Short mmCIF file of C-alpha atoms and ligand atoms in Angstrom, two decimals:
data_model
loop_
_atom_site.label_atom_id
_atom_site.label_comp_id
_atom_site.label_asym_id
_atom_site.label_seq_id
_atom_site.Cartn_x
_atom_site.Cartn_y
_atom_site.Cartn_z
CA MET A 1103 -27.40 -11.16 20.77
CA SER A 1104 -29.04 -14.43 20.57
CA THR A 1105 -31.52 -16.09 22.86
CA TYR A 1106 -29.41 -19.09 22.73
CA TRP A 1107 -26.18 -17.47 23.83
CA SER A 1108 -24.60 -18.37 27.20
CA GLU A 1109 -24.14 -15.44 29.67
CA LEU A 1110 -20.27 -15.91 28.77
CA THR A 1111 -20.82 -15.75 25.08
CA GLU A 1112 -22.94 -12.70 25.61
CA SER A 1113 -20.19 -11.02 27.49
CA LEU A 1114 -17.14 -11.66 25.11
CA GLU A 1115 -15.33 -8.86 23.25
CA PRO A 1116 -13.58 -11.16 20.68
CA TYR A 1117 -10.16 -10.13 19.30
CA VAL A 1118 -10.42 -8.47 15.98
CA PRO A 1119 -7.41 -9.55 13.63
CA GLY A 1120 -6.02 -7.17 10.90
CA GLU A 1121 -8.04 -7.17 7.48
CA GLN A 1122 -7.50 -9.65 5.00
CA PRO A 1123 -9.24 -7.74 2.26
CA LYS A 1124 -10.83 -9.26 -0.72
CA ASP A 1125 -11.94 -6.30 -2.61
CA ARG A 1126 -8.86 -5.47 -4.45
CA THR A 1127 -4.93 -6.29 -4.16
CA TYR A 1128 -3.31 -4.32 -1.72
CA ILE A 1129 0.18 -4.05 -0.74
CA LYS A 1130 -0.40 -5.74 2.78
CA LEU A 1131 1.69 -4.14 5.41
CA ASN A 1132 -1.09 -4.82 8.04
CA THR A 1133 -0.70 -8.12 9.83
CA ASN A 1134 3.16 -8.62 10.10
CA GLU A 1135 3.22 -11.39 7.53
CA ASN A 1136 6.50 -12.18 5.88
CA PRO A 1137 6.79 -10.83 2.37
CA TYR A 1138 8.89 -13.81 1.11
CA PRO A 1139 7.50 -17.31 0.49
CA PRO A 1140 8.21 -20.26 2.82
CA SER A 1141 11.06 -22.45 2.30
CA PRO A 1142 10.78 -24.36 -0.96
CA LYS A 1143 11.72 -27.30 1.26
CA ALA A 1144 8.71 -26.78 3.37
CA LEU A 1145 6.40 -26.31 0.42
CA GLU A 1146 7.86 -29.64 -1.02
CA ALA A 1147 7.35 -31.36 2.11
CA ILE A 1148 3.66 -30.15 2.25
CA ARG A 1149 3.03 -31.26 -1.28
CA GLU A 1150 4.41 -34.81 -0.41
CA ALA A 1151 2.18 -35.01 2.81
CA ALA A 1152 -0.76 -34.28 0.64
CA GLY A 1153 -1.43 -37.81 -0.18
CA ALA A 1154 -3.29 -41.27 0.77
CA ASP A 1155 -2.07 -40.81 4.47
CA LEU A 1156 -4.54 -38.06 4.98
CA ARG A 1157 -7.06 -40.62 5.87
CA LEU A 1158 -5.04 -41.29 9.00
CA TYR A 1159 -5.05 -38.85 11.91
CA PRO A 1160 -1.95 -37.07 12.55
CA ASP A 1161 0.40 -37.85 15.50
CA PRO A 1162 -1.40 -36.38 18.50
CA THR A 1163 1.97 -35.93 20.31
CA CYS A 1164 3.75 -34.38 17.29
CA ASP A 1165 6.88 -36.35 18.44
CA SER A 1166 9.05 -35.69 15.18
CA LEU A 1167 8.40 -31.95 14.93
CA ARG A 1168 9.05 -31.53 18.58
CA GLU A 1169 12.31 -33.44 18.29
CA THR A 1170 13.09 -31.55 15.38
CA ILE A 1171 12.54 -28.12 17.31
CA ALA A 1172 14.38 -29.33 20.29
CA ALA A 1173 17.28 -30.36 18.33
CA HIS A 1174 17.48 -26.90 16.64
CA TYR A 1175 17.20 -24.95 20.19
CA ASP A 1176 19.51 -27.49 22.27
CA LEU A 1177 16.71 -28.93 24.27
CA THR A 1178 14.70 -32.22 24.72
CA LYS A 1179 11.31 -32.76 23.31
CA GLU A 1180 9.98 -32.75 26.82
CA HIS A 1181 10.80 -29.13 26.82
CA VAL A 1182 8.73 -28.38 23.85
CA PHE A 1183 5.09 -27.90 22.89
CA VAL A 1184 3.42 -27.24 19.47
CA GLY A 1185 0.01 -25.81 18.73
CA ASN A 1186 -2.16 -24.38 15.91
CA GLY A 1187 -0.51 -21.00 15.87
CA SER A 1188 1.01 -19.38 18.98
CA ASP A 1189 -2.47 -17.82 19.63
CA GLU A 1190 -3.79 -21.33 20.32
CA ILE A 1191 -0.84 -22.01 22.78
CA LEU A 1192 -1.65 -18.74 24.61
CA ALA A 1193 -5.07 -19.83 24.74
CA PHE A 1194 -4.19 -23.10 26.36
CA ALA A 1195 -1.53 -21.31 28.54
CA PHE A 1196 -4.08 -18.90 30.33
CA PRO A 1197 -6.25 -21.63 31.91
CA ALA A 1198 -3.21 -23.99 32.44
CA PHE A 1199 -1.11 -21.47 34.59
CA PHE A 1200 -3.46 -18.61 35.71
CA SER A 1201 -6.23 -18.55 38.16
CA ALA A 1202 -9.24 -16.55 39.39
CA THR A 1203 -7.63 -15.52 42.79
CA ARG A 1204 -4.86 -13.32 41.57
CA PRO A 1205 -4.45 -10.91 38.49
CA ILE A 1206 -2.52 -11.77 35.47
CA LEU A 1207 -0.11 -8.73 34.54
CA PHE A 1208 0.82 -7.58 31.12
CA PRO A 1209 1.77 -4.05 29.78
CA ASP A 1210 -0.90 -1.35 29.12
CA ILE A 1211 0.08 -1.32 25.45
CA THR A 1212 0.43 -4.75 23.99
CA TYR A 1213 -0.90 -7.42 22.06
CA SER A 1214 -4.51 -7.12 22.38
CA PHE A 1215 -5.44 -10.87 22.55
CA TYR A 1216 -4.19 -11.01 26.18
CA PRO A 1217 -7.36 -9.35 27.67
CA VAL A 1218 -9.51 -11.40 25.32
CA TYR A 1219 -8.00 -14.73 26.63
CA ALA A 1220 -8.38 -13.36 30.17
CA GLN A 1221 -12.02 -12.59 29.57
CA LEU A 1222 -12.80 -15.78 28.05
CA TYR A 1223 -11.43 -17.82 31.10
CA ARG A 1224 -12.80 -15.43 33.62
CA LEU A 1225 -9.53 -14.55 34.94
CA PRO A 1226 -8.67 -11.21 36.60
CA TYR A 1227 -6.15 -9.10 35.06
CA GLU A 1228 -4.06 -5.52 35.61
CA THR A 1229 -2.20 -3.87 32.89
CA VAL A 1230 1.19 -2.40 33.79
CA PRO A 1231 2.01 1.14 32.45
CA THR A 1232 4.86 1.49 29.98
CA ASP A 1233 6.43 4.77 30.11
CA GLU A 1234 5.76 7.63 27.65
CA GLN A 1235 8.18 6.12 25.17
CA PHE A 1236 6.49 2.59 25.60
CA ARG A 1237 9.24 1.34 27.39
CA ILE A 1238 8.69 -1.64 29.85
CA ASP A 1239 10.35 -1.24 33.24
CA PRO A 1240 10.96 -4.61 34.80
CA LYS A 1241 10.76 -3.35 38.27
CA SER A 1242 6.93 -2.53 37.76
CA TYR A 1243 6.55 -6.23 37.45
CA SER A 1244 7.65 -6.97 41.22
CA VAL A 1245 4.19 -6.44 42.67
CA PRO A 1246 1.81 -9.43 43.85
CA ASN A 1247 0.25 -11.14 40.86
CA GLY A 1248 -0.94 -14.51 39.46
CA GLY A 1249 1.32 -14.65 36.44
CA VAL A 1250 2.93 -12.30 33.80
CA VAL A 1251 2.59 -12.35 30.26
CA LEU A 1252 4.60 -9.89 27.74
CA PRO A 1253 5.73 -10.10 24.26
CA ASN A 1254 9.37 -9.34 23.32
CA PRO A 1255 9.57 -7.33 21.18
CA ASN A 1256 6.49 -5.92 22.28
CA ALA A 1257 3.53 -5.58 19.85
CA PRO A 1258 2.52 -3.20 18.39
CA THR A 1259 5.31 -0.79 19.85
CA ALA A 1260 8.33 -2.97 18.81
CA ARG A 1261 10.07 -2.13 21.95
CA TYR A 1262 12.50 -4.78 22.92
CA LEU A 1263 13.44 -5.65 26.48
CA ILE A 1264 17.10 -7.03 27.00
CA VAL A 1265 17.48 -10.40 28.40
CA ASN A 1266 18.47 -9.07 31.91
CA GLY A 1267 15.19 -7.31 32.08
CA ILE A 1268 13.44 -10.34 31.62
CA LYS A 1269 15.73 -12.20 34.12
CA GLU A 1270 14.61 -9.43 36.55
CA ILE A 1271 10.96 -10.05 35.82
CA LEU A 1272 11.54 -13.95 36.29
CA GLU A 1273 13.41 -13.44 39.60
CA ALA A 1274 10.58 -11.21 40.86
CA ASN A 1275 7.96 -13.93 40.03
CA ARG A 1276 9.35 -17.21 40.97
CA GLY A 1277 6.10 -18.25 42.43
CA GLN A 1278 4.05 -17.87 39.19
CA VAL A 1279 4.51 -18.46 35.45
CA VAL A 1280 5.97 -15.79 33.22
CA ILE A 1281 5.15 -16.04 29.49
CA VAL A 1282 7.46 -14.38 27.16
CA ASP A 1283 5.84 -14.14 23.73
CA GLU A 1284 8.62 -14.26 21.30
CA ALA A 1285 6.58 -13.99 18.09
CA TYR A 1286 9.18 -11.39 16.50
CA ILE A 1287 12.26 -12.45 18.35
CA ASP A 1288 14.04 -13.76 15.20
CA PHE A 1289 14.30 -10.42 13.61
CA GLY A 1290 17.19 -9.13 15.74
CA GLY A 1291 16.62 -9.66 19.56
CA GLU A 1292 18.07 -12.24 21.84
CA SER A 1293 15.80 -15.13 22.73
CA VAL A 1294 15.20 -16.31 26.31
CA VAL A 1295 14.78 -19.96 25.41
CA PRO A 1296 18.31 -20.91 26.91
CA LEU A 1297 16.82 -19.51 30.34
CA VAL A 1298 14.23 -22.23 30.45
CA ALA A 1299 16.91 -24.75 31.93
CA GLU A 1300 17.17 -22.16 34.70
CA TYR A 1301 13.84 -20.84 35.31
CA PRO A 1302 11.17 -23.38 35.97
CA ASN A 1303 8.49 -20.56 35.81
CA LEU A 1304 9.55 -19.29 32.34
CA LEU A 1305 7.36 -20.26 29.38
CA VAL A 1306 8.60 -19.02 26.00
CA VAL A 1307 6.20 -18.73 23.00
CA GLN A 1308 7.36 -18.66 19.48
CA THR A 1309 5.56 -18.99 16.01
CA LEU A 1310 6.43 -20.08 12.43
CA SER A 1311 4.01 -17.38 11.35
CA LYS A 1312 6.47 -14.45 10.97
CA SER A 1313 10.31 -15.47 10.56
CA ARG A 1314 9.44 -18.63 8.78
CA SER A 1315 6.90 -17.15 6.28
CA LEU A 1316 4.11 -19.79 7.44
CA ALA A 1317 1.20 -17.66 8.82
CA GLY A 1318 -1.05 -19.68 6.56
CA LEU A 1319 -0.03 -23.12 8.01
CA ARG A 1320 -0.89 -22.16 11.70
CA VAL A 1321 2.12 -23.55 13.68
CA GLY A 1322 3.22 -22.14 17.02
CA MET A 1323 5.75 -23.55 19.64
CA ALA A 1324 6.51 -23.25 23.20
CA PHE A 1325 9.54 -23.99 25.41
CA GLY A 1326 9.40 -24.36 29.21
CA HIS A 1327 10.30 -26.90 31.93
CA PRO A 1328 8.69 -30.26 31.38
CA ASP A 1329 6.09 -29.53 34.10
CA LEU A 1330 4.95 -26.66 32.23
CA ILE A 1331 4.77 -28.58 28.93
CA GLU A 1332 2.61 -31.08 30.83
CA GLY A 1333 0.26 -28.48 31.89
CA LEU A 1334 -0.15 -27.41 28.41
CA ASN A 1335 -0.65 -30.94 27.27
CA ARG A 1336 -3.37 -31.42 30.05
CA VAL A 1337 -5.46 -28.53 28.67
CA LYS A 1338 -4.84 -29.37 24.99
CA ASN A 1339 -6.08 -32.65 25.60
CA SER A 1340 -9.07 -31.67 27.23
CA PHE A 1341 -9.85 -29.63 24.26
CA ASN A 1342 -8.55 -31.21 20.99
CA SER A 1343 -6.10 -33.94 20.51
CA TYR A 1344 -5.18 -33.38 16.87
CA THR A 1345 -4.26 -29.47 16.76
CA LEU A 1346 -1.72 -29.87 14.07
CA ASP A 1347 -2.72 -31.71 10.82
CA ARG A 1348 -0.29 -33.85 8.79
CA LEU A 1349 0.61 -31.02 6.42
CA ALA A 1350 1.35 -28.65 9.15
CA LEU A 1351 3.63 -31.22 10.90
CA ALA A 1352 5.50 -31.97 7.60
CA GLY A 1353 5.79 -28.34 6.51
CA ALA A 1354 6.91 -27.23 9.91
CA ILE A 1355 9.72 -29.96 10.20
CA ALA A 1356 11.21 -28.84 6.80
CA ALA A 1357 10.75 -25.19 7.62
CA ILE A 1358 12.83 -25.81 10.94
CA GLU A 1359 15.45 -27.68 9.41
CA ASP A 1360 16.12 -25.13 6.61
CA ARG A 1361 17.94 -22.91 8.78
CA ALA A 1362 19.77 -21.20 5.59
CA TYR A 1363 16.78 -20.13 4.02
CA PHE A 1364 15.44 -18.70 7.35
CA GLU A 1365 18.52 -16.77 7.91
CA GLU A 1366 18.61 -15.35 4.42
CA THR A 1367 14.97 -14.13 4.40
CA ASN A 1368 15.29 -12.86 8.04
CA ARG A 1369 18.40 -10.72 6.95
CA LYS A 1370 16.68 -9.23 4.15
CA VAL A 1371 13.64 -8.21 6.30
CA VAL A 1372 16.21 -6.64 8.84
CA THR A 1373 18.05 -4.73 5.91
CA THR A 1374 14.68 -3.33 4.58
CA ARG A 1375 13.51 -2.41 8.03
CA GLU A 1376 16.63 -0.19 8.66
CA ARG A 1377 16.35 1.42 5.39
CA THR A 1378 12.60 2.02 5.88
CA THR A 1379 13.35 3.41 9.40
CA ALA A 1380 15.92 6.03 7.95
CA ALA A 1381 13.64 7.00 4.99
CA LEU A 1382 10.66 7.57 7.43
CA ARG A 1383 12.83 9.61 9.84
CA GLU A 1384 13.89 11.75 6.90
CA LEU A 1385 10.12 12.20 6.07
CA GLY A 1386 9.71 13.71 9.60
CA PHE A 1387 8.32 10.72 11.41
CA GLU A 1388 9.27 9.59 14.61
CA VAL A 1389 10.16 5.78 14.49
CA ILE A 1390 10.52 3.57 17.57
CA ASP A 1391 13.86 1.41 17.03
CA SER A 1392 12.58 -1.97 15.98
CA LEU A 1393 13.90 -5.48 16.47
CA ALA A 1394 10.82 -6.89 14.91
CA ASN A 1395 9.20 -7.22 11.31
CA PHE A 1396 7.32 -3.90 11.87
CA VAL A 1397 7.81 -0.45 12.59
CA PHE A 1398 5.69 1.76 15.03
CA VAL A 1399 5.67 5.51 13.63
CA THR A 1400 4.01 8.54 14.41
CA HIS A 1401 4.23 12.00 12.55
CA PRO A 1402 4.28 15.26 14.63
CA VAL A 1403 1.63 16.96 12.27
CA LYS A 1404 -0.21 14.31 10.22
CA GLU A 1405 -2.96 12.42 11.86
CA ALA A 1406 -2.27 8.64 11.82
CA SER A 1407 -6.01 8.05 11.11
CA GLU A 1408 -6.11 10.24 7.98
CA LEU A 1409 -2.79 8.67 6.68
CA PHE A 1410 -4.17 5.31 7.31
CA ALA A 1411 -7.21 6.04 5.24
CA ALA A 1412 -5.14 7.97 2.41
CA LEU A 1413 -2.74 5.01 2.04
CA LYS A 1414 -5.43 2.46 1.80
CA GLU A 1415 -7.16 4.55 -1.08
CA ARG A 1416 -3.80 4.10 -2.84
CA GLY A 1417 -3.91 0.32 -2.37
CA ILE A 1418 -1.46 0.26 0.63
CA LEU A 1419 -2.70 -1.23 4.01
CA VAL A 1420 -1.14 -0.66 7.22
CA ARG A 1421 -2.46 -0.92 10.74
CA TYR A 1422 -4.11 1.84 12.82
CA PHE A 1423 -5.35 1.25 16.34
CA ASN A 1424 -7.89 3.68 17.51
CA LYS A 1425 -7.11 3.33 21.00
CA PRO A 1426 -5.91 5.63 23.86
CA ARG A 1427 -1.93 6.41 23.72
CA ILE A 1428 -1.63 4.90 20.30
CA ASP A 1429 -4.13 6.67 18.20
CA ARG A 1430 -1.46 8.73 16.65
CA TYR A 1431 0.60 5.86 15.61
CA LEU A 1432 0.60 3.51 12.61
CA ARG A 1433 2.01 0.26 12.68
CA VAL A 1434 3.68 -0.81 9.32
CA SER A 1435 4.81 -4.36 8.40
CA ILE A 1436 8.13 -4.81 6.59
CA GLY A 1437 7.51 -5.87 3.03
CA THR A 1438 9.90 -6.23 0.12
CA ASP A 1439 12.02 -3.32 -0.82
CA GLU A 1440 9.71 -2.79 -3.71
CA GLU A 1441 6.72 -2.85 -1.50
CA MET A 1442 8.40 -0.26 1.07
CA ASP A 1443 9.37 2.02 -1.91
CA ALA A 1444 5.69 2.28 -2.96
CA PHE A 1445 4.69 2.91 0.60
CA LEU A 1446 7.22 5.62 0.93
CA ASP A 1447 6.46 7.09 -2.40
CA ALA A 1448 2.82 7.18 -1.55
CA LEU A 1449 3.73 9.15 1.76
CA ARG A 1450 5.64 11.59 -0.33
CA GLU A 1451 2.65 12.23 -2.53
CA LEU A 1452 0.48 12.77 0.33
CA ALA A 1453 3.07 15.57 1.05
CA VAL A 1454 4.21 14.28 4.35
N1 PMP B 2309 1.86 -12.97 19.69
C1 PMP B 2309 2.04 -11.66 19.07
C2 PMP B 2309 2.60 -10.69 20.00
C3 PMP B 2309 1.32 -11.42 17.72
O1 PMP B 2309 1.71 -10.32 17.31
C4 PMP B 2309 0.88 -12.53 17.06
C5 PMP B 2309 0.38 -12.48 15.65
N2 PMP B 2309 -0.89 -11.65 15.51
C6 PMP B 2309 0.81 -13.79 17.70
C7 PMP B 2309 1.10 -13.97 18.99
C8 PMP B 2309 -0.02 -14.96 17.10
O2 PMP B 2309 0.66 -15.50 16.03
P1 PMP B 2309 0.28 -16.86 15.35
O3 PMP B 2309 -1.07 -17.27 16.10
O4 PMP B 2309 0.10 -16.77 13.86
O5 PMP B 2309 1.33 -17.83 15.81
#
């Protein structure tokens, strides 16, 4: 605590991201990064952009990137917003669409940044229970509320809700905004981006951090009715006009355009995920079926906290959440086949 902090700063409980350790080289399976490098075309575009033009501000409306994204998703650029990672888009969306009078709803087990944003903007929220298998019941979102936010697939459970389930939530909440956070949708789920034409209350948020291997570039995108996009722009332009720099714009455009590379690396991640899931089940783990680039696993006997520590000692970093309901689970990002083999070998060594 500092004498100079505001009352708000003092009350904050900031989000804690997964470790990015510097003490040694780990097999990093803890922050859902992509094990494959970004598209060579994206890297080339970033190198080309690293020139004299960096003395100039970037385009504040990010028109070429938004046009590229819109063309890729069959929309117009008026339906597209981009930000410095999808976290920043979420940070704009909360004050843009939610208010202090009615609570925001999100699942009890979900991305732990949502309550942090609510707290920052002093917005009330209520969590909606998932069932014992962490499944989301769309019907439980048919209660009075001031807006809904949920990831699909959910994090960290990897549970996927079918499009009709999302539709049910959208139908029941026509008076307020429903944010579907599709950070992990490209690994096998069906996106609801096409529904933005039908539902003016739908905002879909995606990221280039996972399926396009660009966590380090910080680019997120959102899709919605032009009124929602304008709402996001009003907040953004009350905060920072230049959220995406010239390198990010250039790299993101090239990454979106390189569809073949995106599809190839996603296919590899999915194949490795299925192989890893089968091997973990053989070792006695319960693995929730995943359509993401991570698996959420528990063992009937072995404590997750102990496995986490023992794996870390062996140079393998996974994610452990010491929280109610999920403290017997590990979240394991999907790496390369070699990385997952090392992870599975370490588990065998630990006599799991
Ligand atoms: N949403 C979910 C559900 C996530 O897991 C993450 C990654 N931590 C994000 C959003 C944010 O990703 P980024 O800011 O890198 O786009």
